[in-house]
Each structure stands twice: as structure tokens, then as C-alpha cells.
């Protein structure tokens, strides 16, 4: 037993020496390859982080994103942009859009827009066709919104010009678009896409990057009174009557301006309009509140009855 003690001690010392030497070599290598070592360490950290990261998020599941998406969809419907709508619709709606496409405004040739028949090219009746908005979807004004869970129904009216508050109309019929949308999570079809989504969704990255793997709002139904192309066709079909009515209205306005009391009459009309808008605001607020109260109360009562049954 006494003869083994020195050998055991020597072996232990040799082992410690070898381990220390290897550790020093690793440290020396790491010091001489700082950038590579940092990249390896960061990569390992990212891989660990990805394991505990969900491949999708719900950054776009907000009312603000829902309104923004619905406004964009209504703009595409007004312009008959089927390609853009198909990219933002669910499967059932894609089939409907392809079978029953909306008349496209992009099919109008520039020569058609500027051709002179009865109505001159830049007449105000054609101003909705020539109008530009920035961004383009800002033409669509939200006038009604309803929500149930992750489903929204919104109705928009299309403005004539970016500097006007008047809506596009054809013989008193306004250009309205109603869209129904719902929130849908992205479907991952492969393991590779799942890990790519996990990498993009790591919470170290800014939200505008992570939004690319978020769910989104998709079109599930829509209604519209007419499209921008339909409006153009209506003007061209009825241009003789519309031009005569427009000229008559212009002459009446000019005769009023030439009158002695034009300015005072204008101020009186403006004052009357403000009073009328105040009255409308009060009545509309009361009507919307009453309708919403009845609707939500009725929904709550039905939900309670279904639970008890």
C-alpha cells in the first residue's frame, strides 16, 4: 500500500497538468480567434433561444391593424385589383374572386381617360377617376365598424378628391364597400420554415421584423355598390345628361356669385350647415348608442339563455 501512494499522487498531478495545459491552449486559441469565438458563442445562444421561441406571434392582432387591412382591402375592391385581393383572402373567398371578378379600373387605357366627347377630360364629373391619394387607400373613409372576437365587419365610403369631404356618387347612390375580415395564424408546411419563423420571432429582434411571422387579417366576405370602373362607365354612358346638369349648376353658381348678397348668403349657409352638423352629431350619437345598447344586450341575453339550456 505504501508503494502505491506515490504513483497515485503522480498520476493525479499529471492529469491536472494535462487538463490545465489543454485549458490554457483553448484559452490561447480563443484569445487569438476572438471574433470566431464570439460568433460560435452567439450562435449557440441563438439556437438555445430558438428552441424556446414560438414560430408565430400575434403582433398584428390589434384593432388598428384590422382597420388598416380592411381599408386596404376596400381600396382594392374599388379598383378591382383581384391579384392583391387574392393574396389577402381566405380559400373560399379566393374561389369567389376568381369566378366573379370585380371590374378592373386598370383596364382603362390612358387614351380613354383623356378622350374628349361631351364631357371635357378634366371636368369635375371625372375628378374621382383622376384623383390621387397618398397613401392610395386613404381615399376610403371608415363610416361603420362592428366586432365580434377576431371577426370584424367594416363599411367604407370613397372620397371624390383628397381635399374634399364629398363621397363618390352616381345619381345619388354612394360608392360604398363593406368587408368582413378575420384573424388567421400562418400555416407552416415544413420543419425548415418552422425554424426560420422561430429565428425571426426571437424577441431580441424589433417588432417590425417579427411582424413578418405574425398572423394577419384576411378577407372572408365583401359587398360593394359599384367600382371605380363602373363609375367611369356610368359617366361616359350618361355624359350628355350629366354635362347639361353640370353646366346648369355652374351657371346658377356664377349668377349667385355676381349677386349683391352673395357673400352674406354664403356665410349664412355656412352657419346653417354648422348648426345642422351639430344637430346631426347629437342625434347620430344618441342613435348609435341606443342601437349598440340594444344589440349587445340582446346578444348577452341569447348567450345566457344558451348556457342555461
mmCIF file of C-alpha atoms in Angstrom:
data_model
loop_
_atom_site.group_PDB
_atom_site.id
_atom_site.type_symbol
_atom_site.label_atom_id
_atom_site.label_comp_id
_atom_site.label_asym_id
_atom_site.label_seq_id
_atom_site.Cartn_x
_atom_site.Cartn_y
_atom_site.Cartn_z
ATOM 1 C CA UNK A 1 0.000 0.000 0.000
ATOM 2 C CA UNK A 2 2.824 2.378 0.769
ATOM 3 C CA UNK A 3 4.419 1.777 -2.672
ATOM 4 C CA UNK A 4 1.175 2.748 -4.495
ATOM 5 C CA UNK A 5 0.734 6.150 -2.869
ATOM 6 C CA UNK A 6 3.475 7.948 -4.824
ATOM 7 C CA UNK A 7 2.208 6.501 -8.106
ATOM 8 C CA UNK A 8 -1.373 7.681 -7.395
ATOM 9 C CA UNK A 9 -0.151 11.107 -6.451
ATOM 10 C CA UNK A 10 1.993 11.292 -9.588
ATOM 11 C CA UNK A 11 -0.944 10.235 -11.803
ATOM 12 C CA UNK A 12 -3.219 12.849 -10.266
ATOM 13 C CA UNK A 13 -0.658 15.581 -10.709
ATOM 14 C CA UNK A 14 -0.089 14.506 -14.301
ATOM 15 C CA UNK A 15 -3.828 14.548 -15.006
ATOM 16 C CA UNK A 16 -4.223 18.016 -13.532
ATOM 17 C CA UNK A 17 -1.235 19.214 -15.504
ATOM 18 C CA UNK A 18 -2.643 17.840 -18.768
ATOM 19 C CA UNK A 19 -6.092 19.342 -18.161
ATOM 20 C CA UNK A 20 -4.558 22.690 -17.275
ATOM 21 C CA UNK A 21 -2.411 22.601 -20.370
ATOM 22 C CA UNK A 22 -5.393 21.873 -22.587
ATOM 23 C CA UNK A 23 -7.450 24.609 -20.930
ATOM 24 C CA UNK A 24 -4.617 27.063 -21.456
ATOM 25 C CA UNK A 25 -4.396 26.017 -25.103
ATOM 26 C CA UNK A 26 -8.170 26.541 -25.529
ATOM 27 C CA UNK A 27 -7.949 29.948 -23.861
ATOM 28 C CA UNK A 28 -4.958 30.873 -26.022
ATOM 29 C CA UNK A 29 -6.834 29.762 -29.161
ATOM 30 C CA UNK A 30 -9.939 31.706 -28.129
ATOM 31 C CA UNK A 31 -7.877 34.838 -27.471
ATOM 32 C CA UNK A 32 -6.281 34.582 -30.892
ATOM 33 C CA UNK A 33 -9.699 33.968 -32.516
ATOM 34 C CA UNK A 34 -11.909 36.406 -30.590
ATOM 35 C CA UNK A 35 -14.342 37.123 -33.441
ATOM 36 C CA UNK A 36 -14.821 33.460 -34.302
ATOM 37 C CA UNK A 37 -15.265 32.566 -30.627
ATOM 38 C CA UNK A 38 -17.855 35.296 -30.192
ATOM 39 C CA UNK A 39 -19.743 34.098 -33.270
ATOM 40 C CA UNK A 40 -19.742 30.497 -32.034
ATOM 41 C CA UNK A 41 -20.940 31.571 -28.605
ATOM 42 C CA UNK A 42 -23.643 33.822 -30.052
ATOM 43 C CA UNK A 43 -24.790 31.075 -32.401
ATOM 44 C CA UNK A 44 -25.141 28.615 -29.546
ATOM 45 C CA UNK A 45 -27.097 31.214 -27.566
ATOM 46 C CA UNK A 46 -29.395 31.894 -30.511
ATOM 47 C CA UNK A 47 -30.025 28.173 -31.047
ATOM 48 C CA UNK A 48 -30.975 27.760 -27.393
ATOM 49 C CA UNK A 49 -33.231 30.821 -27.637
ATOM 50 C CA UNK A 50 -34.904 29.469 -30.793
ATOM 51 C CA UNK A 51 -35.782 26.206 -29.049
ATOM 52 C CA UNK A 52 -37.927 28.114 -26.559
ATOM 53 C CA UNK A 53 -39.390 30.578 -29.126
ATOM 54 C CA UNK A 54 -42.812 30.089 -30.746
ATOM 55 C CA UNK A 55 -42.720 30.177 -34.563
ATOM 56 C CA UNK A 56 -45.524 32.775 -34.815
ATOM 57 C CA UNK A 57 -46.811 35.769 -32.860
ATOM 58 C CA UNK A 58 -49.893 37.962 -32.677
ATOM 59 C CA UNK A 59 -48.363 41.405 -33.171
ATOM 60 C CA UNK A 60 -50.934 42.217 -35.862
ATOM 61 C CA UNK A 61 -53.908 41.008 -33.849
ATOM 62 C CA UNK A 62 -54.987 44.516 -32.895
ATOM 63 C CA UNK A 63 -57.911 46.700 -33.894
ATOM 64 C CA UNK A 64 -55.540 49.199 -35.519
ATOM 65 C CA UNK A 65 -54.104 46.530 -37.831
ATOM 66 C CA UNK A 66 -57.623 45.240 -38.578
ATOM 67 C CA UNK A 67 -58.806 48.711 -39.650
ATOM 68 C CA UNK A 68 -55.677 49.248 -41.727
ATOM 69 C CA UNK A 69 -56.104 45.905 -43.512
ATOM 70 C CA UNK A 70 -59.857 46.448 -44.090
ATOM 71 C CA UNK A 71 -59.200 49.912 -45.559
ATOM 72 C CA UNK A 72 -56.599 48.450 -47.906
ATOM 73 C CA UNK A 73 -58.975 45.676 -48.991
ATOM 74 C CA UNK A 74 -61.775 48.158 -49.680
ATOM 75 C CA UNK A 75 -59.352 50.178 -51.818
ATOM 76 C CA UNK A 76 -58.502 47.054 -53.864
ATOM 77 C CA UNK A 77 -62.218 46.287 -54.290
ATOM 78 C CA UNK A 78 -62.942 49.819 -55.557
ATOM 79 C CA UNK A 79 -60.122 49.460 -58.102
ATOM 80 C CA UNK A 80 -60.951 45.839 -58.979
ATOM 81 C CA UNK A 81 -57.425 44.675 -58.137
ATOM 82 C CA UNK A 82 -58.094 40.934 -57.981
ATOM 83 C CA UNK A 83 -54.432 39.918 -57.679
ATOM 84 C CA UNK A 84 -53.970 41.903 -54.482
ATOM 85 C CA UNK A 85 -57.267 40.678 -53.063
ATOM 86 C CA UNK A 86 -56.419 37.019 -53.726
ATOM 87 C CA UNK A 87 -53.200 37.391 -51.702
ATOM 88 C CA UNK A 88 -55.229 38.659 -48.730
ATOM 89 C CA UNK A 89 -58.295 36.400 -48.827
ATOM 90 C CA UNK A 90 -59.145 33.012 -47.344
ATOM 91 C CA UNK A 91 -59.564 29.964 -49.590
ATOM 92 C CA UNK A 92 -63.349 30.237 -50.038
ATOM 93 C CA UNK A 93 -63.089 33.928 -50.934
ATOM 94 C CA UNK A 94 -60.267 33.268 -53.421
ATOM 95 C CA UNK A 95 -62.570 30.950 -55.359
ATOM 96 C CA UNK A 96 -65.324 33.582 -55.424
ATOM 97 C CA UNK A 97 -62.959 36.346 -56.548
ATOM 98 C CA UNK A 98 -61.670 34.243 -59.413
ATOM 99 C CA UNK A 99 -65.120 33.129 -60.570
ATOM 100 C CA UNK A 100 -66.805 36.541 -60.199
ATOM 101 C CA UNK A 101 -64.078 39.175 -60.642
ATOM 102 C CA UNK A 102 -64.712 42.859 -59.979
ATOM 103 C CA UNK A 103 -64.428 45.176 -62.979
ATOM 104 C CA UNK A 104 -60.858 46.432 -63.009
ATOM 105 C CA UNK A 105 -60.011 50.131 -63.225
ATOM 106 C CA UNK A 106 -56.550 49.245 -64.547
ATOM 107 C CA UNK A 107 -58.139 48.044 -67.804
ATOM 108 C CA UNK A 108 -58.874 51.650 -68.825
ATOM 109 C CA UNK A 109 -56.389 52.982 -71.355
ATOM 110 C CA UNK A 110 -54.831 56.426 -70.874
ATOM 111 C CA UNK A 111 -56.320 57.450 -74.208
ATOM 112 C CA UNK A 112 -59.779 56.632 -72.839
ATOM 113 C CA UNK A 113 -59.234 58.743 -69.734
ATOM 114 C CA UNK A 114 -58.309 61.828 -71.697
ATOM 115 C CA UNK A 115 -60.568 61.443 -74.702
ATOM 116 C CA UNK A 116 -62.945 64.353 -75.304
ATOM 117 C CA UNK A 117 -66.584 63.590 -76.007
ATOM 118 C CA UNK A 118 -69.353 65.635 -74.473
ATOM 119 C CA UNK A 119 -67.535 65.944 -71.130
ATOM 120 C CA UNK A 120 -64.048 67.563 -71.232
ATOM 121 C CA UNK A 121 -61.175 65.409 -69.888
ATOM 122 C CA UNK A 122 -60.675 67.408 -66.657
ATOM 123 C CA UNK A 123 -64.321 68.068 -65.868
ATOM 124 C CA UNK A 124 -65.280 67.676 -62.209
ATOM 125 C CA UNK A 125 -67.535 64.722 -63.071
ATOM 126 C CA UNK A 126 -64.355 62.801 -63.957
ATOM 127 C CA UNK A 127 -62.350 64.106 -60.995
ATOM 128 C CA UNK A 128 -62.862 60.889 -58.949
ATOM 129 C CA UNK A 129 -61.186 58.988 -61.797
ATOM 130 C CA UNK A 130 -58.152 61.299 -61.934
ATOM 131 C CA UNK A 131 -57.863 61.874 -58.176
ATOM 132 C CA UNK A 132 -54.667 60.804 -56.397
ATOM 133 C CA UNK A 133 -54.392 59.900 -52.730
ATOM 134 C CA UNK A 134 -51.313 59.298 -50.601
ATOM 135 C CA UNK A 135 -51.377 56.582 -49.487
ATOM 136 C CA UNK A 136 -53.898 55.342 -52.090
ATOM 137 C CA UNK A 137 -56.122 53.621 -49.509
ATOM 138 C CA UNK A 138 -56.664 56.949 -47.685
ATOM 139 C CA UNK A 139 -59.494 57.545 -50.177
ATOM 140 C CA UNK A 140 -61.576 55.023 -48.209
ATOM 141 C CA UNK A 141 -63.267 56.581 -45.172
ATOM 142 C CA UNK A 142 -64.484 54.320 -42.357
ATOM 143 C CA UNK A 143 -68.137 55.007 -41.563
ATOM 144 C CA UNK A 144 -69.178 51.872 -39.634
ATOM 145 C CA UNK A 145 -67.366 49.185 -37.618
ATOM 146 C CA UNK A 146 -68.575 46.097 -35.767
ATOM 147 C CA UNK A 147 -66.504 43.451 -33.999
ATOM 148 C CA UNK A 148 -67.076 40.020 -32.518
ATOM 149 C CA UNK A 149 -63.959 38.307 -31.216
ATOM 150 C CA UNK A 150 -61.395 38.079 -34.005
ATOM 151 C CA UNK A 151 -64.002 38.957 -36.675
ATOM 152 C CA UNK A 152 -64.606 42.483 -37.975
ATOM 153 C CA UNK A 153 -67.151 43.966 -40.360
ATOM 154 C CA UNK A 154 -66.419 47.481 -41.645
ATOM 155 C CA UNK A 155 -68.023 49.777 -44.206
ATOM 156 C CA UNK A 156 -66.105 52.450 -46.123
ATOM 157 C CA UNK A 157 -67.143 55.300 -48.421
ATOM 158 C CA UNK A 158 -64.876 56.510 -51.256
ATOM 159 C CA UNK A 159 -63.940 60.205 -51.426
ATOM 160 C CA UNK A 160 -64.087 62.162 -54.668
ATOM 161 C CA UNK A 161 -60.872 64.109 -54.055
ATOM 162 C CA UNK A 162 -58.167 64.172 -51.384
ATOM 163 C CA UNK A 163 -59.071 67.774 -50.450
ATOM 164 C CA UNK A 164 -62.858 67.219 -50.358
ATOM 165 C CA UNK A 165 -65.148 65.541 -47.861
ATOM 166 C CA UNK A 166 -67.682 64.607 -50.556
ATOM 167 C CA UNK A 167 -68.184 60.959 -51.448
ATOM 168 C CA UNK A 168 -68.350 59.496 -54.943
ATOM 169 C CA UNK A 169 -71.952 59.011 -56.029
ATOM 170 C CA UNK A 170 -73.849 58.055 -59.153
ATOM 171 C CA UNK A 171 -77.325 59.602 -59.317
ATOM 172 C CA UNK A 172 -77.361 59.837 -55.520
ATOM 173 C CA UNK A 173 -76.076 56.302 -54.973
ATOM 174 C CA UNK A 174 -72.830 56.434 -52.941
ATOM 175 C CA UNK A 175 -69.778 54.257 -53.600
ATOM 176 C CA UNK A 176 -69.746 52.027 -50.502
ATOM 177 C CA UNK A 177 -67.671 48.948 -49.699
ATOM 178 C CA UNK A 178 -68.310 46.573 -46.798
ATOM 179 C CA UNK A 179 -65.686 43.974 -45.896
ATOM 180 C CA UNK A 180 -65.677 41.131 -43.382
ATOM 181 C CA UNK A 181 -62.258 40.032 -42.126
ATOM 182 C CA UNK A 182 -60.892 37.589 -39.572
ATOM 183 C CA UNK A 183 -57.526 36.944 -37.939
ATOM 184 C CA UNK A 184 -55.668 33.850 -39.195
ATOM 185 C CA UNK A 185 -52.401 32.336 -37.961
ATOM 186 C CA UNK A 186 -49.856 31.373 -40.664
ATOM 187 C CA UNK A 187 -49.729 27.662 -41.522
ATOM 188 C CA UNK A 188 -46.189 26.234 -41.512
ATOM 189 C CA UNK A 189 -45.748 23.470 -44.068
ATOM 190 C CA UNK A 190 -42.223 22.241 -43.278
ATOM 191 C CA UNK A 191 -39.708 21.910 -40.459
ATOM 192 C CA UNK A 192 -37.343 24.318 -42.218
ATOM 193 C CA UNK A 193 -39.980 27.068 -42.415
ATOM 194 C CA UNK A 194 -40.835 26.499 -38.750
ATOM 195 C CA UNK A 195 -37.215 27.073 -37.657
ATOM 196 C CA UNK A 196 -36.890 30.106 -39.905
ATOM 197 C CA UNK A 197 -40.011 31.516 -38.259
ATOM 198 C CA UNK A 198 -38.561 30.740 -34.824
ATOM 199 C CA UNK A 199 -35.400 32.638 -35.719
ATOM 200 C CA UNK A 200 -37.336 35.691 -36.978
ATOM 201 C CA UNK A 201 -39.602 35.627 -33.926
ATOM 202 C CA UNK A 202 -36.775 35.780 -31.342
ATOM 203 C CA UNK A 203 -37.753 38.616 -29.008
ATOM 204 C CA UNK A 204 -34.355 40.316 -29.366
ATOM 205 C CA UNK A 205 -35.412 41.483 -32.845
ATOM 206 C CA UNK A 206 -37.502 44.663 -33.353
ATOM 207 C CA UNK A 207 -41.260 44.328 -33.813
ATOM 208 C CA UNK A 208 -41.243 45.445 -37.457
ATOM 209 C CA UNK A 209 -39.071 42.363 -38.214
ATOM 210 C CA UNK A 210 -41.091 39.971 -36.068
ATOM 211 C CA UNK A 211 -44.355 41.144 -37.681
ATOM 212 C CA UNK A 212 -43.384 39.167 -40.795
ATOM 213 C CA UNK A 213 -44.170 35.918 -38.926
ATOM 214 C CA UNK A 214 -47.305 37.261 -37.254
ATOM 215 C CA UNK A 215 -50.797 36.194 -38.160
ATOM 216 C CA UNK A 216 -52.873 38.649 -40.180
ATOM 217 C CA UNK A 217 -56.385 39.725 -41.151
ATOM 218 C CA UNK A 218 -57.894 38.054 -44.222
ATOM 219 C CA UNK A 219 -60.938 38.839 -46.352
ATOM 220 C CA UNK A 220 -63.832 36.429 -45.835
ATOM 221 C CA UNK A 221 -66.708 38.412 -47.400
ATOM 222 C CA UNK A 222 -67.473 41.720 -49.111
ATOM 223 C CA UNK A 223 -70.210 43.850 -50.659
ATOM 224 C CA UNK A 224 -69.896 46.967 -52.816
ATOM 225 C CA UNK A 225 -72.290 49.327 -54.587
ATOM 226 C CA UNK A 226 -70.093 49.861 -57.653
ATOM 227 C CA UNK A 227 -66.419 50.070 -58.557
ATOM 228 C CA UNK A 228 -64.384 53.000 -59.876
ATOM 229 C CA UNK A 229 -64.536 51.466 -63.354
ATOM 230 C CA UNK A 230 -68.325 51.231 -63.047
ATOM 231 C CA UNK A 231 -68.389 54.923 -62.127
ATOM 232 C CA UNK A 232 -66.337 55.815 -65.208
ATOM 233 C CA UNK A 233 -68.646 53.763 -67.423
ATOM 234 C CA UNK A 234 -71.688 55.483 -65.860
ATOM 235 C CA UNK A 235 -70.267 58.934 -66.594
ATOM 236 C CA UNK A 236 -69.487 58.031 -70.204
ATOM 237 C CA UNK A 237 -72.892 56.412 -70.735
ATOM 238 C CA UNK A 238 -74.808 59.381 -69.304
ATOM 239 C CA UNK A 239 -72.389 62.153 -70.205
ATOM 240 C CA UNK A 240 -74.794 64.260 -72.269
ATOM 241 C CA UNK A 241 -77.339 64.483 -69.448
ATOM 242 C CA UNK A 242 -74.671 64.874 -66.770
ATOM 243 C CA UNK A 243 -72.858 67.599 -68.705
ATOM 244 C CA UNK A 244 -76.066 69.613 -69.189
ATOM 245 C CA UNK A 245 -76.906 69.314 -65.485
ATOM 246 C CA UNK A 246 -73.349 70.327 -64.525
ATOM 247 C CA UNK A 247 -73.416 73.364 -66.843
ATOM 248 C CA UNK A 248 -76.772 74.458 -65.466
ATOM 249 C CA UNK A 249 -75.440 74.153 -61.904
ATOM 250 C CA UNK A 250 -72.316 76.139 -62.850
ATOM 251 C CA UNK A 251 -74.356 78.988 -64.329
ATOM 252 C CA UNK A 252 -76.543 79.113 -61.228
ATOM 253 C CA UNK A 253 -73.485 79.367 -59.011
ATOM 254 C CA UNK A 254 -71.999 82.127 -61.185
ATOM 255 C CA UNK A 255 -75.214 84.120 -61.067
ATOM 256 C CA UNK A 256 -75.264 83.800 -57.276
ATOM 257 C CA UNK A 257 -71.650 84.993 -57.051
ATOM 258 C CA UNK A 258 -72.461 88.026 -59.197
ATOM 259 C CA UNK A 259 -75.330 88.971 -56.867
ATOM 260 C CA UNK A 260 -75.005 91.700 -54.229
ATOM 261 C CA UNK A 261 -75.717 89.447 -51.259
ATOM 262 C CA UNK A 262 -73.538 86.527 -52.356
ATOM 263 C CA UNK A 263 -71.007 86.769 -49.513
ATOM 264 C CA UNK A 264 -73.609 87.232 -46.780
ATOM 265 C CA UNK A 265 -75.658 84.356 -48.207
ATOM 266 C CA UNK A 266 -72.529 82.183 -48.268
ATOM 267 C CA UNK A 267 -71.773 82.949 -44.615
ATOM 268 C CA UNK A 268 -75.395 82.290 -43.657
ATOM 269 C CA UNK A 269 -75.320 78.919 -45.442
ATOM 270 C CA UNK A 270 -72.047 78.041 -43.711
ATOM 271 C CA UNK A 271 -73.523 78.958 -40.337
ATOM 272 C CA UNK A 272 -76.671 76.962 -41.058
ATOM 273 C CA UNK A 273 -74.547 73.986 -42.104
ATOM 274 C CA UNK A 274 -72.560 74.088 -38.848
ATOM 275 C CA UNK A 275 -75.796 74.138 -36.867
ATOM 276 C CA UNK A 276 -77.138 71.263 -38.953
ATOM 277 C CA UNK A 277 -73.960 69.229 -38.404
ATOM 278 C CA UNK A 278 -74.175 69.795 -34.644
ATOM 279 C CA UNK A 279 -77.756 68.550 -34.651
ATOM 280 C CA UNK A 280 -76.754 65.570 -36.764
ATOM 281 C CA UNK A 281 -73.887 64.750 -34.397
ATOM 282 C CA UNK A 282 -76.162 64.782 -31.359
ATOM 283 C CA UNK A 283 -78.856 62.647 -32.993
ATOM 284 C CA UNK A 284 -76.360 60.211 -34.556
ATOM 285 C CA UNK A 285 -74.543 59.785 -31.246
ATOM 286 C CA UNK A 286 -77.804 59.048 -29.457
ATOM 287 C CA UNK A 287 -78.977 56.662 -32.202
ATOM 288 C CA UNK A 288 -75.693 54.738 -32.304
ATOM 289 C CA UNK A 289 -75.581 54.446 -28.523
ATOM 290 C CA UNK A 290 -79.184 53.196 -28.346
ATOM 291 C CA UNK A 291 -78.706 50.703 -31.208
ATOM 292 C CA UNK A 292 -75.469 49.371 -29.702
ATOM 293 C CA UNK A 293 -77.042 49.022 -26.274
ATOM 294 C CA UNK A 294 -79.987 47.047 -27.683
ATOM 295 C CA UNK A 295 -77.762 44.875 -29.871
ATOM 296 C CA UNK A 296 -75.220 43.988 -27.181
ATOM 297 C CA UNK A 297 -77.921 43.421 -24.566
ATOM 298 C CA UNK A 298 -79.780 41.107 -26.944
ATOM 299 C CA UNK A 299 -76.557 39.193 -27.702
ATOM 300 C CA UNK A 300 -75.811 38.837 -23.989
ATOM 301 C CA UNK A 301 -79.322 37.590 -23.276
ATOM 302 C CA UNK A 302 -79.083 34.990 -26.056
ATOM 303 C CA UNK A 303 -75.697 33.833 -24.740
ATOM 304 C CA UNK A 304 -77.141 33.491 -21.220
ATOM 305 C CA UNK A 305 -80.168 31.529 -22.483
ATOM 306 C CA UNK A 306 -77.961 29.154 -24.492
ATOM 307 C CA UNK A 307 -75.847 28.434 -21.389
ATOM 308 C CA UNK A 308 -78.876 27.713 -19.238
ATOM 309 C CA UNK A 309 -80.372 25.398 -21.874
#
